[in-house]
PDB file of C-alpha atoms in Angstrom:
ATOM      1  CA  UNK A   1      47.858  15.316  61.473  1.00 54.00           C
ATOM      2  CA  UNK A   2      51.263  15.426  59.383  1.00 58.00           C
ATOM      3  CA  UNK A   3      51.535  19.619  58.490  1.00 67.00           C
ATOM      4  CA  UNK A   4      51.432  19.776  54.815  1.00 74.00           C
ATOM      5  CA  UNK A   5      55.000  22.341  55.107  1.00 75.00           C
ATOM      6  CA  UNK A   6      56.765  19.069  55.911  1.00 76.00           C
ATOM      7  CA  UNK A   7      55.454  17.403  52.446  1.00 84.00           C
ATOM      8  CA  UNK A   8      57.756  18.908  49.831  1.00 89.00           C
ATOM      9  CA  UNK A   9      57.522  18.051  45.951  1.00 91.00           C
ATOM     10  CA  UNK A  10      61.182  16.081  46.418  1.00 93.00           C
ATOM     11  CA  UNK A  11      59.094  13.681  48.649  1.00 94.00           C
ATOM     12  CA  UNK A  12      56.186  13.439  46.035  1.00 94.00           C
ATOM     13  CA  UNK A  13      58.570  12.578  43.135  1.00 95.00           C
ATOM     14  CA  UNK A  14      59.836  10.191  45.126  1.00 95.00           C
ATOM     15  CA  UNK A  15      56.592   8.284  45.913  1.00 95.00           C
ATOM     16  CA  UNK A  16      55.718   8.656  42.330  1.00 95.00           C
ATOM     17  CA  UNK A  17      58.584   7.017  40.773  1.00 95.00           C
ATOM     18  CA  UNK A  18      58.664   4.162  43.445  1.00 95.00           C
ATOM     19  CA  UNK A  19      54.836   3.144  42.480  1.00 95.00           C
ATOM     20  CA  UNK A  20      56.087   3.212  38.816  1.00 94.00           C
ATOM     21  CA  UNK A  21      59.606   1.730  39.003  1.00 94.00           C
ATOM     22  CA  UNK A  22      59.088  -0.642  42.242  1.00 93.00           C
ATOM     23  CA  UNK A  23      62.868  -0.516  42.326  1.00 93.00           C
ATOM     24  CA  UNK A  24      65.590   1.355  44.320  1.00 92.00           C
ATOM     25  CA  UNK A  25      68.159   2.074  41.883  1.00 92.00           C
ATOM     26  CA  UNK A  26      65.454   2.540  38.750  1.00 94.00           C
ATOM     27  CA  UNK A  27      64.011   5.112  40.770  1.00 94.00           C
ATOM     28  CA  UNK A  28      66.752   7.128  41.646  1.00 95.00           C
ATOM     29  CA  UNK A  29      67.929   6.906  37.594  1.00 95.00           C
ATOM     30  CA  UNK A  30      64.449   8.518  37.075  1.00 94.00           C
ATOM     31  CA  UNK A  31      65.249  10.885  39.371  1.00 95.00           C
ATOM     32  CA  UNK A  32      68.786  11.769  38.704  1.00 94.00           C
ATOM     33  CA  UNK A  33      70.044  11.461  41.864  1.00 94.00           C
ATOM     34  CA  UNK A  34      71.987   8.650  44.214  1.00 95.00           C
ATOM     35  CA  UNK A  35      70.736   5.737  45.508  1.00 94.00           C
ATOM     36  CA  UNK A  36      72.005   6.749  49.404  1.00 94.00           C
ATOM     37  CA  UNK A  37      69.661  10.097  48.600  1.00 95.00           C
ATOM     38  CA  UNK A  38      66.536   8.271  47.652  1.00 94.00           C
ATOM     39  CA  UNK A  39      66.722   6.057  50.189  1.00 94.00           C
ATOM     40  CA  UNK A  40      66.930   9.239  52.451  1.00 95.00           C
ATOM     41  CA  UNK A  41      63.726  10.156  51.147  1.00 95.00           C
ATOM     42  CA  UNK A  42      61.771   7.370  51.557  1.00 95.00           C
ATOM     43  CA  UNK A  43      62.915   7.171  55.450  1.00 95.00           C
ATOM     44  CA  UNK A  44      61.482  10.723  54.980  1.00 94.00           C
ATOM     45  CA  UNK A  45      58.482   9.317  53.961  1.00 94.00           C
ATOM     46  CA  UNK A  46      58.128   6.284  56.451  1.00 94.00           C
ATOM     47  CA  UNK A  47      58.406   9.042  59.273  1.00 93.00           C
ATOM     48  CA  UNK A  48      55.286  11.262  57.664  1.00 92.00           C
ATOM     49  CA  UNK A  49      53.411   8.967  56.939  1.00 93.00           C
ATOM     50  CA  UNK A  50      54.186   6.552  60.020  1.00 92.00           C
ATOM     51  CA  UNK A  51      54.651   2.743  57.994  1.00 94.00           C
ATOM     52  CA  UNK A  52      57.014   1.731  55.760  1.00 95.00           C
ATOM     53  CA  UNK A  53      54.924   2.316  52.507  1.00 95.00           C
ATOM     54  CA  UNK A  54      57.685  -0.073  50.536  1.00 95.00           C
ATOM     55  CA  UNK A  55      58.673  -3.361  51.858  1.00 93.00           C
ATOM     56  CA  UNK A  56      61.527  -5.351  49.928  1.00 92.00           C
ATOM     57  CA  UNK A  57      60.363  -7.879  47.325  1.00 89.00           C
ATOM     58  CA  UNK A  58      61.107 -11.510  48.748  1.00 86.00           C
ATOM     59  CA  UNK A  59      60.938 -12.918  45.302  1.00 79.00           C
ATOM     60  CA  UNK A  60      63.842 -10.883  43.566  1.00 74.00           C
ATOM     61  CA  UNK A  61      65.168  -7.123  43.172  1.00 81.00           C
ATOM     62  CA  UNK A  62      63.226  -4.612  44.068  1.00 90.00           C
ATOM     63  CA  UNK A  63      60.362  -2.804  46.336  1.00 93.00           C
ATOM     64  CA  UNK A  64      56.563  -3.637  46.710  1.00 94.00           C
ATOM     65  CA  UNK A  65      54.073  -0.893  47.393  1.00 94.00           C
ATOM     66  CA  UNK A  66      51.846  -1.753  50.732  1.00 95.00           C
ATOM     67  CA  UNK A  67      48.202  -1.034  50.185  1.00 94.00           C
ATOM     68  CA  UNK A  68      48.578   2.394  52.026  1.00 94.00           C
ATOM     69  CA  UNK A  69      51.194   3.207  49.399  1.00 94.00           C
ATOM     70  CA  UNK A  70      49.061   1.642  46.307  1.00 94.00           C
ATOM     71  CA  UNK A  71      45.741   4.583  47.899  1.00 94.00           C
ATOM     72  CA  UNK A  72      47.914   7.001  47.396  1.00 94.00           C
ATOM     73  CA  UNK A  73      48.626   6.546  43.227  1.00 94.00           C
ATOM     74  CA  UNK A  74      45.762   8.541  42.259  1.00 94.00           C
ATOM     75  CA  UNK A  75      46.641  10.970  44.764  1.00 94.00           C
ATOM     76  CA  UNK A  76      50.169  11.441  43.867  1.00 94.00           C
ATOM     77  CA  UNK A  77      49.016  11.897  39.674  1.00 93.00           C
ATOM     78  CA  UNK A  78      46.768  14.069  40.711  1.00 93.00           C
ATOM     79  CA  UNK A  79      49.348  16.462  42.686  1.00 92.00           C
ATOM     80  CA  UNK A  80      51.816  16.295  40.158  1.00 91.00           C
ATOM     81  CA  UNK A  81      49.131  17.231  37.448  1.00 90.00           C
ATOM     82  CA  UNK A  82      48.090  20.109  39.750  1.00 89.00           C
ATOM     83  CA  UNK A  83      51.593  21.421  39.810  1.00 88.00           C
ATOM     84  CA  UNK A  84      52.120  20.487  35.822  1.00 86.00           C
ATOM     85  CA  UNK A  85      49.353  22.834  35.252  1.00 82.00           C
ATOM     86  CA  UNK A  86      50.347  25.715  37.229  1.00 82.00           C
ATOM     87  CA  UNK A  87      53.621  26.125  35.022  1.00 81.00           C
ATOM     88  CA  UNK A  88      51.709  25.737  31.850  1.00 74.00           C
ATOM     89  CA  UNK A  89      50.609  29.089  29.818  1.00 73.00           C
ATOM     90  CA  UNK A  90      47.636  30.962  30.122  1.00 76.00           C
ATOM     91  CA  UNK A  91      45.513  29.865  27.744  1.00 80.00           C
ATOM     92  CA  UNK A  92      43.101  32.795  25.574  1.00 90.00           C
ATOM     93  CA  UNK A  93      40.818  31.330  22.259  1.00 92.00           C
ATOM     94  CA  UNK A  94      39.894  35.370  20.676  1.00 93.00           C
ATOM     95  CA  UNK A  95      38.018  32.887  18.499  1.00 93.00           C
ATOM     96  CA  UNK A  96      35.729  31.518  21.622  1.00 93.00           C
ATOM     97  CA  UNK A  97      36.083  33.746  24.067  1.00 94.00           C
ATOM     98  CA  UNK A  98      32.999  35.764  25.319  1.00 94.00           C
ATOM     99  CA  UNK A  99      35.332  38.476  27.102  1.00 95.00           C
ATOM    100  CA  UNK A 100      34.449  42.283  27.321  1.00 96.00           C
ATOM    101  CA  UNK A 101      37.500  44.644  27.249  1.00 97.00           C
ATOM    102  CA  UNK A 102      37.223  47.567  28.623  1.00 97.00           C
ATOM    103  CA  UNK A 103      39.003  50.574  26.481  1.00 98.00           C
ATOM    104  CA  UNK A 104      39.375  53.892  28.317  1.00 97.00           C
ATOM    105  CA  UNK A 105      39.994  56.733  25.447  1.00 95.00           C
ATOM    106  CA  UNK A 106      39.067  60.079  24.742  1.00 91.00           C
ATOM    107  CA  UNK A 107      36.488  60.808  21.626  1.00 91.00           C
ATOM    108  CA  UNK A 108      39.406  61.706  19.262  1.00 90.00           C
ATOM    109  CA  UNK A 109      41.416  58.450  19.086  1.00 93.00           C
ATOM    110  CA  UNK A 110      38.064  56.978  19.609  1.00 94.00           C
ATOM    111  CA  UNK A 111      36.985  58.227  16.060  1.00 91.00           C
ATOM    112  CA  UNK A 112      40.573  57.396  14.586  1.00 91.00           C
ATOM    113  CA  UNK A 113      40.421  53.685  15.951  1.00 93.00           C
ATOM    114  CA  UNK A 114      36.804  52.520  16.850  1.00 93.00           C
ATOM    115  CA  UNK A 115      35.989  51.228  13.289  1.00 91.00           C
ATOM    116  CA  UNK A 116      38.674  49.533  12.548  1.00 91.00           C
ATOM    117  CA  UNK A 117      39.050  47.922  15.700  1.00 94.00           C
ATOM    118  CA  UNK A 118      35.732  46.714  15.856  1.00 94.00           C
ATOM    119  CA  UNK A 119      35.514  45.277  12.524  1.00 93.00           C
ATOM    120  CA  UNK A 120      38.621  43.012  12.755  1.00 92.00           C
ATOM    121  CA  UNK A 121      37.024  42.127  16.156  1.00 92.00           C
ATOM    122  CA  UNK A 122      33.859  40.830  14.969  1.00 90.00           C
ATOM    123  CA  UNK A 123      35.692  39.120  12.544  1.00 87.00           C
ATOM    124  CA  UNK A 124      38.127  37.445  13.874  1.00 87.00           C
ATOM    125  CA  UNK A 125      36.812  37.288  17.767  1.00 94.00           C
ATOM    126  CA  UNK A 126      33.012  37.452  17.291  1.00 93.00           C
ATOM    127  CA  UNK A 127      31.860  36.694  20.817  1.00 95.00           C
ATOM    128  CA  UNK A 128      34.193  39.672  22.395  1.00 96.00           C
ATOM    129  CA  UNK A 129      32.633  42.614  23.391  1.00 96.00           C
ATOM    130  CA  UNK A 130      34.087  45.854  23.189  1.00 96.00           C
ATOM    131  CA  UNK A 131      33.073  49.176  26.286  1.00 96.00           C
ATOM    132  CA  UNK A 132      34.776  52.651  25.268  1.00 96.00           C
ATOM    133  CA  UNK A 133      34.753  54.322  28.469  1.00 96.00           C
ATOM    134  CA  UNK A 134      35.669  57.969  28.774  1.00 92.00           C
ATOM    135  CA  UNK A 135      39.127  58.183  30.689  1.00 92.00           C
ATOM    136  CA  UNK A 136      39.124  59.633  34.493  1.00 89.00           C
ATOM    137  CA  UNK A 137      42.402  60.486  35.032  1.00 87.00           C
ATOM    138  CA  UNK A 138      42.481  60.764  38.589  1.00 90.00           C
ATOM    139  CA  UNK A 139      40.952  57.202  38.484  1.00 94.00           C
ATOM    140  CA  UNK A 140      43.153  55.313  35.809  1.00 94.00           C
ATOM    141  CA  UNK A 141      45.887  54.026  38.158  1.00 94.00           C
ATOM    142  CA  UNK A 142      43.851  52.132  40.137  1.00 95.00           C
ATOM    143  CA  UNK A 143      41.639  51.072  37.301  1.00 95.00           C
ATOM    144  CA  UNK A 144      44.354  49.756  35.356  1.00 95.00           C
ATOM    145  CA  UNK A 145      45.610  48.056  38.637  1.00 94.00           C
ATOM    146  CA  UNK A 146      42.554  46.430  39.119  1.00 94.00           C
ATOM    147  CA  UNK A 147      41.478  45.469  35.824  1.00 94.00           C
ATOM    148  CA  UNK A 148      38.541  47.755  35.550  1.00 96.00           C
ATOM    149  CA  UNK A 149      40.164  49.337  32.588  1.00 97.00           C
ATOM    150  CA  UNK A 150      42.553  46.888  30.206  1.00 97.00           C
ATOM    151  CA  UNK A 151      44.021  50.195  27.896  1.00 97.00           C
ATOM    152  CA  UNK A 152      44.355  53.221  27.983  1.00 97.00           C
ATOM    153  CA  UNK A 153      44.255  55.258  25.019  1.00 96.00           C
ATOM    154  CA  UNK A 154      45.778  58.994  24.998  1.00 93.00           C
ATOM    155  CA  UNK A 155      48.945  61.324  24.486  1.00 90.00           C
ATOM    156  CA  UNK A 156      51.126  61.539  26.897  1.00 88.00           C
ATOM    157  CA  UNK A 157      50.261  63.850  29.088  1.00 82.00           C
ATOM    158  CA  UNK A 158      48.459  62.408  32.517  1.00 79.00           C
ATOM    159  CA  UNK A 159      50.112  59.385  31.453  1.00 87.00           C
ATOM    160  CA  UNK A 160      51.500  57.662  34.952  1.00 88.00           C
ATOM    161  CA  UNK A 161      55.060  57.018  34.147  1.00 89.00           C
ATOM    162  CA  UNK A 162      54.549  53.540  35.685  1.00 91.00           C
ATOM    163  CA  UNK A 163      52.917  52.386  32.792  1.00 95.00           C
ATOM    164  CA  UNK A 164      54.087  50.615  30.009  1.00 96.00           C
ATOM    165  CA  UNK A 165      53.618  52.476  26.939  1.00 95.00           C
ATOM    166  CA  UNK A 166      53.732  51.570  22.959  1.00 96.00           C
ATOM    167  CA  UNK A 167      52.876  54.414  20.158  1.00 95.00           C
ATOM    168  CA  UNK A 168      49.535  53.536  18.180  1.00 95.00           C
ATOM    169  CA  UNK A 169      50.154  56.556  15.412  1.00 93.00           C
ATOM    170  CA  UNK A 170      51.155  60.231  14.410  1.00 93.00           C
ATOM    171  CA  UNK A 171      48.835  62.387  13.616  1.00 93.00           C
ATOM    172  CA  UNK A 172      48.855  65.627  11.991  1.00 95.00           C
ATOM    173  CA  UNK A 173      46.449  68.523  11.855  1.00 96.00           C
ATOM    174  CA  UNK A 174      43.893  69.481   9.059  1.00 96.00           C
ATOM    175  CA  UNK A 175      41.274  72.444   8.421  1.00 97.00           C
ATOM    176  CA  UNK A 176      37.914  71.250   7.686  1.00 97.00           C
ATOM    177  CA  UNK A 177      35.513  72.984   5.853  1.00 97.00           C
ATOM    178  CA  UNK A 178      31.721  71.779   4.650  1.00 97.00           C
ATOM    179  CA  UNK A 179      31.465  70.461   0.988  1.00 96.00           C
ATOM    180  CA  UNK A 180      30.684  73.910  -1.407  1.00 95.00           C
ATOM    181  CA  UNK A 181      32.067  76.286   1.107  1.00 96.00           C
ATOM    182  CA  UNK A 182      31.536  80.096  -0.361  1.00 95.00           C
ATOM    183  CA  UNK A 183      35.104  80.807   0.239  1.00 93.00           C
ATOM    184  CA  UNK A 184      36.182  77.976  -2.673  1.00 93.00           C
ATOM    185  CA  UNK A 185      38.619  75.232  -2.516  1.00 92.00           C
ATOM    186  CA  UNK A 186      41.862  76.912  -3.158  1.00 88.00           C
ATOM    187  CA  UNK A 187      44.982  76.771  -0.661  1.00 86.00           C
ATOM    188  CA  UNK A 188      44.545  78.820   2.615  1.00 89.00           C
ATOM    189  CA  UNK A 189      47.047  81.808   3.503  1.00 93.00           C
ATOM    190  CA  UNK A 190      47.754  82.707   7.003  1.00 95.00           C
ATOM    191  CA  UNK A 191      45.806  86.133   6.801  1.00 94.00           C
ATOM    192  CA  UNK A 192      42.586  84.038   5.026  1.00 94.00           C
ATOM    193  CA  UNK A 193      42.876  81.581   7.397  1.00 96.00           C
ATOM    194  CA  UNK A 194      42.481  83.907  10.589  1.00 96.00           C
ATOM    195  CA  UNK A 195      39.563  85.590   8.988  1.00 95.00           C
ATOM    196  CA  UNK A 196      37.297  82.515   8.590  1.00 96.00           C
ATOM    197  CA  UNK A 197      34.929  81.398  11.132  1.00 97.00           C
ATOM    198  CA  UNK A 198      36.230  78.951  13.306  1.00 97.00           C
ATOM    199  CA  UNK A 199      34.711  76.411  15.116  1.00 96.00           C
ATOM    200  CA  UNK A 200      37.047  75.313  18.316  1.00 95.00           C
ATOM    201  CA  UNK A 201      36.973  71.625  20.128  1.00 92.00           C
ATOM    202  CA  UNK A 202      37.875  72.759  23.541  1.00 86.00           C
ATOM    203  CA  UNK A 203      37.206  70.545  27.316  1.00 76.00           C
ATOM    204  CA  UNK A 204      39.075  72.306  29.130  1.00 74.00           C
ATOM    205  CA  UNK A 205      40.803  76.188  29.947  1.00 68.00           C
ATOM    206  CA  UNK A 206      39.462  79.043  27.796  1.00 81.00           C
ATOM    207  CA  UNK A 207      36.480  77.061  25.331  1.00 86.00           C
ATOM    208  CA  UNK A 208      37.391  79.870  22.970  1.00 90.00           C
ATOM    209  CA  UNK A 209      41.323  79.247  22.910  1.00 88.00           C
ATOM    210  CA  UNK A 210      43.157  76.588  22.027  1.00 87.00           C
ATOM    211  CA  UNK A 211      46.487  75.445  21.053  1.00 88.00           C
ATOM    212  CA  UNK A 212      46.011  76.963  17.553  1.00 94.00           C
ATOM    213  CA  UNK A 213      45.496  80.131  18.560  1.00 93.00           C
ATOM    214  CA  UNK A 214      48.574  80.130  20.518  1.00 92.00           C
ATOM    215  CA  UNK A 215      50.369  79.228  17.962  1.00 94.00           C
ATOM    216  CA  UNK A 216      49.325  81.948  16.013  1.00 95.00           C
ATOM    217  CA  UNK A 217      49.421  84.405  18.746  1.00 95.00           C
ATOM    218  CA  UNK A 218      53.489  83.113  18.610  1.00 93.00           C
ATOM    219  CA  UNK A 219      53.123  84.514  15.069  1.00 94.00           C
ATOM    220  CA  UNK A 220      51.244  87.928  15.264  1.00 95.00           C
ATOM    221  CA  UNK A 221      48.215  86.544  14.109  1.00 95.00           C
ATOM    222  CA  UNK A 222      44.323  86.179  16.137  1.00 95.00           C
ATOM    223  CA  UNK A 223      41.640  84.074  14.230  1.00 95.00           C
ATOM    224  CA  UNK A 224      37.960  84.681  14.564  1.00 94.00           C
ATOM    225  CA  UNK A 225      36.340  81.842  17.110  1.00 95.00           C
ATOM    226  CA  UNK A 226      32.970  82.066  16.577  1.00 96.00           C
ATOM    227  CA  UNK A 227      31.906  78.533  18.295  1.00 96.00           C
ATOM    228  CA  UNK A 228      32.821  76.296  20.752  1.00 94.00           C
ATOM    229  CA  UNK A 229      32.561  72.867  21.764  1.00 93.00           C
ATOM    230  CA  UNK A 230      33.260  69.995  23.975  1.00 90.00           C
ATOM    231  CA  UNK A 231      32.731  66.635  21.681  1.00 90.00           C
ATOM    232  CA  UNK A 232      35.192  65.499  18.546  1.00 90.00           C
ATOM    233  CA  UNK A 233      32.662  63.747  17.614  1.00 89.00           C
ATOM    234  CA  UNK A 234      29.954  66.654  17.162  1.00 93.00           C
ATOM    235  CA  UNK A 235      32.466  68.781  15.695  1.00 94.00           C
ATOM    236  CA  UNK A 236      32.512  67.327  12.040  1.00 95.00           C
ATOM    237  CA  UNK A 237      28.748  67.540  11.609  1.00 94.00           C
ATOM    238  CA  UNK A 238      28.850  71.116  12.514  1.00 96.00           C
ATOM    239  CA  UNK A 239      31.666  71.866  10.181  1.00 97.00           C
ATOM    240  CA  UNK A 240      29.364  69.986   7.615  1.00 96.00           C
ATOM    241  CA  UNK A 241      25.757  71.918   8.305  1.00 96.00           C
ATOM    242  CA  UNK A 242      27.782  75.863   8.045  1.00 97.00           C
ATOM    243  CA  UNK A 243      30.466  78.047   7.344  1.00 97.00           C
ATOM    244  CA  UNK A 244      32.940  77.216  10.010  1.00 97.00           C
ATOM    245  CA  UNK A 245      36.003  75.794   9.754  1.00 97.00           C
ATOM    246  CA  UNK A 246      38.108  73.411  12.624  1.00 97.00           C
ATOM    247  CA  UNK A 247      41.356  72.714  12.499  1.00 96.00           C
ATOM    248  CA  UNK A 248      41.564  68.708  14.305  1.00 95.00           C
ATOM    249  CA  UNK A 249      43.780  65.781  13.804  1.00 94.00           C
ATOM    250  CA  UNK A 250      43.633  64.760  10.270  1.00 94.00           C
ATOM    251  CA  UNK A 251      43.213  61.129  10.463  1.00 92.00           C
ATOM    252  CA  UNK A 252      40.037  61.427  12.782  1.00 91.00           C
ATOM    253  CA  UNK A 253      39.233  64.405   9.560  1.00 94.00           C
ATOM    254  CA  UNK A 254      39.579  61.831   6.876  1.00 92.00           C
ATOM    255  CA  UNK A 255      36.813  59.915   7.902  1.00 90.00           C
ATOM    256  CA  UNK A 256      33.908  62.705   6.979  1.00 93.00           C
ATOM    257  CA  UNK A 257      35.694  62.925   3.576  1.00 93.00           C
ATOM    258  CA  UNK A 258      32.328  62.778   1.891  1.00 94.00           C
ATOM    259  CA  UNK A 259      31.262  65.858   3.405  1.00 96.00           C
ATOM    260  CA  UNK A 260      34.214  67.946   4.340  1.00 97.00           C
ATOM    261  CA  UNK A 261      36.870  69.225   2.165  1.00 96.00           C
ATOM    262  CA  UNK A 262      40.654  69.065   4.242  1.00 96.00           C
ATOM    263  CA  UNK A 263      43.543  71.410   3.412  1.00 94.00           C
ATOM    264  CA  UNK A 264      46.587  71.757   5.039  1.00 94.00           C
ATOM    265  CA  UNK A 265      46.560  74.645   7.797  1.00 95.00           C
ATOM    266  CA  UNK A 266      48.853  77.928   6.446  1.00 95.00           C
ATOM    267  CA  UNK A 267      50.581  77.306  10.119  1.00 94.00           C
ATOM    268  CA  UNK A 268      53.302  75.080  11.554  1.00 93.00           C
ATOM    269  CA  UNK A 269      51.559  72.653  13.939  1.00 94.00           C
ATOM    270  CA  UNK A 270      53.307  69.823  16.056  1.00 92.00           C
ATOM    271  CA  UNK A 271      51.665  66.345  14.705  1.00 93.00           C
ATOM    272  CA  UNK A 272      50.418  64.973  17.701  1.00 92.00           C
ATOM    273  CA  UNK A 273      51.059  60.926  19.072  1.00 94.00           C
ATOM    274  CA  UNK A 274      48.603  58.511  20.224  1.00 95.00           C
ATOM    275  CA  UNK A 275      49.856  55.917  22.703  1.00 96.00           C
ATOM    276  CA  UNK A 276      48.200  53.093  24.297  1.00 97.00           C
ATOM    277  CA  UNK A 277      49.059  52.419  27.877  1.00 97.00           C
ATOM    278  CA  UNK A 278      48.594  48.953  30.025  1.00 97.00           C
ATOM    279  CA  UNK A 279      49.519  48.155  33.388  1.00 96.00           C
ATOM    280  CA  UNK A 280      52.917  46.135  33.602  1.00 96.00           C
ATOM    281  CA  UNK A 281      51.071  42.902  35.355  1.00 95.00           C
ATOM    282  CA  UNK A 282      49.862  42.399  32.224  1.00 94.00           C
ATOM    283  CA  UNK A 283      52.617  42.394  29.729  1.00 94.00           C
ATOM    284  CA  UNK A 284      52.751  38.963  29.443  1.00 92.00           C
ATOM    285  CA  UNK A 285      48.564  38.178  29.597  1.00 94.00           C
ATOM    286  CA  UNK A 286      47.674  36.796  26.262  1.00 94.00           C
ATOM    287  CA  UNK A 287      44.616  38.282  26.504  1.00 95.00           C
ATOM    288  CA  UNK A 288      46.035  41.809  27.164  1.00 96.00           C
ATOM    289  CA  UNK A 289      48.358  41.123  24.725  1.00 95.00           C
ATOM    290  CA  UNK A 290      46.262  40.271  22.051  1.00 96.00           C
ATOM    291  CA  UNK A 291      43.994  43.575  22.571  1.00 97.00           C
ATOM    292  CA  UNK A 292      47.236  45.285  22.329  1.00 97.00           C
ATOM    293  CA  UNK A 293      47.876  43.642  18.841  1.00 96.00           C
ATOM    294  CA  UNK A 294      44.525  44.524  17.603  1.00 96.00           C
ATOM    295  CA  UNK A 295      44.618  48.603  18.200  1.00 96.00           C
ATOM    296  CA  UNK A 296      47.828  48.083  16.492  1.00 96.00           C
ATOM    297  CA  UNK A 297      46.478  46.699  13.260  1.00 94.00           C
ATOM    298  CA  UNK A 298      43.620  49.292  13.379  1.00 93.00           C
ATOM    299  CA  UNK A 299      45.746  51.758  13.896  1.00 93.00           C
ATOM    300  CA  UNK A 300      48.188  50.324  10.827  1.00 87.00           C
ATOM    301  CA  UNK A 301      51.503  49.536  12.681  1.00 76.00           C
ATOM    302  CA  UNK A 302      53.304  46.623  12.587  1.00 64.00           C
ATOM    303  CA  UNK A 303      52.264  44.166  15.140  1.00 58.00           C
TER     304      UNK A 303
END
């Protein structure tokens, strides 16, 4: 048997223009290269495939194909179609496609994007399925690198600087407080702000402590944390049902506006940024890339 290493796709043009161009000097034209080189090629050829595959025409110019050479036209399209294809894009239809991405994110920019995302999704793509997976950290890397996870959703800190990385939004902070609070609805000073009741979203560290505190600790001031808990996402309807206030990102805020009034908190506060994060094997996978382009829209940047 003839090892396939000594077949290269030099040798398979060659064959294919031959069939089509039964001619010497045609083919080579085809080809762009000399008539002494093609020739060298087919001699390549005769070896392999051990006949002479084109004879001379004894009625005029040109080659004939022998009937060993004629089997083989089906062959040769179909090779050249295989390799045709494997330079052509990768091909993704949102429209048709039945695909589940997988979206690792805390509950904070889960709140901030889920709605939007999924809306434009079931409009645009409805046969996509969307799975918001809470984030292991210790477990991204080789998630991402093995397409368990497509994005990952999160500031920047236990980021893997490997990753390639592209800003979703800003967000500043906001206090919360339930509609008809007792304390009113007028602006909040530093000193009436620390004596409130606050509710704190904490996972990790002191429950009772967070970054506002130490910000205020910065400034002479302690607040009164009176509660504690783990979930965003059970933090607005606690606001809502008592006398606490929370001081969270505003946009994820904004969304319980019919039940919580929002004021600006009587402290300086670094907004904080939301990035998305996608391994670098697949920039250039339309179907990673057109996730990518949807968080964008629902998170309002330009795509």
């Amino acid at each position: 048997m003839t090892p396939i290493s000594d077949m290269d796709i030099d040798l398979i043009l060659t064959l294919d223009a031959l069939l089509q161009d039964r001619n010497i000097t045609h083919a080579a034209a085809r080809l762009g290269i000399s008539q002494p080189a093609l020739s060298a090629r087919l001699a390549r050829l005769r070896t392999l495939f051990g006949e002479p595959l084109f004879i001379p025409s004894p009625h005029g110019r040109g080659v004939l194909p022998t009937p060993r050479a004629e089997a083989l036209r089906p062959q040769v399209a179909s090779v050249l179609r295989g390799i045709s294809a494997m330079f052509a894009p990768t091909a993704f239809d949102a429209q048709t496609s039945s695909r589940t991405f997988v979206i690792a994110l805390h509950e904070n920019p889960a709140l901030m994007l889920g709605t939007g995302l999924l809306n434009q999704i079931r409009t645009d793509a409805p046969g996509i399925r969307l799975r918001f997976a809470l984030p292991e950290i210790a477990d991204l890397p080789q998630q991402l690198e093995n397409g368990d996870v497509d994005i990952y959703i999160g500031v920047s800190a236990g980021a893997h600087e490997g990753w390639v990385r592209r800003k979703l939004l800003d967000d500043a902070f906001a206090t919360a407080q339930r509609k008809g609070h007792p304390r009113g609805t007028g602006p909040l000073d530093l000193e009436s702000y620390c004596a409130l009741s606050h509710l704190v979203v904490s996972s990790a560290g002191d429950p009772f402590t967070g970054f506002v505190d130490q910000t205020l600790a910065g400034l002479g001031y302690q607040r009164h944390v009176a509660m504690s808990t783990q979930s965003y996402a059970v933090a607005p309807a606690l606001i809502a049902g008592t006398d606490l206030v929370c001081t969270l990102p505003e946009r994820m805020l904004k969304q319980f506006a019919s039940t919580l009034d929002l004021f600006a908190p009587p402290l300086p506060l670094q907004p904080i940024t939301i990035n998305m994060y996608w391994h670098p094997k697949n920039s250039q996978d339309p179907a990673n890339a057109w996730l990518r382009e949807q968080l964008l829209r629902a998170a309002g940047r330009q795509v």
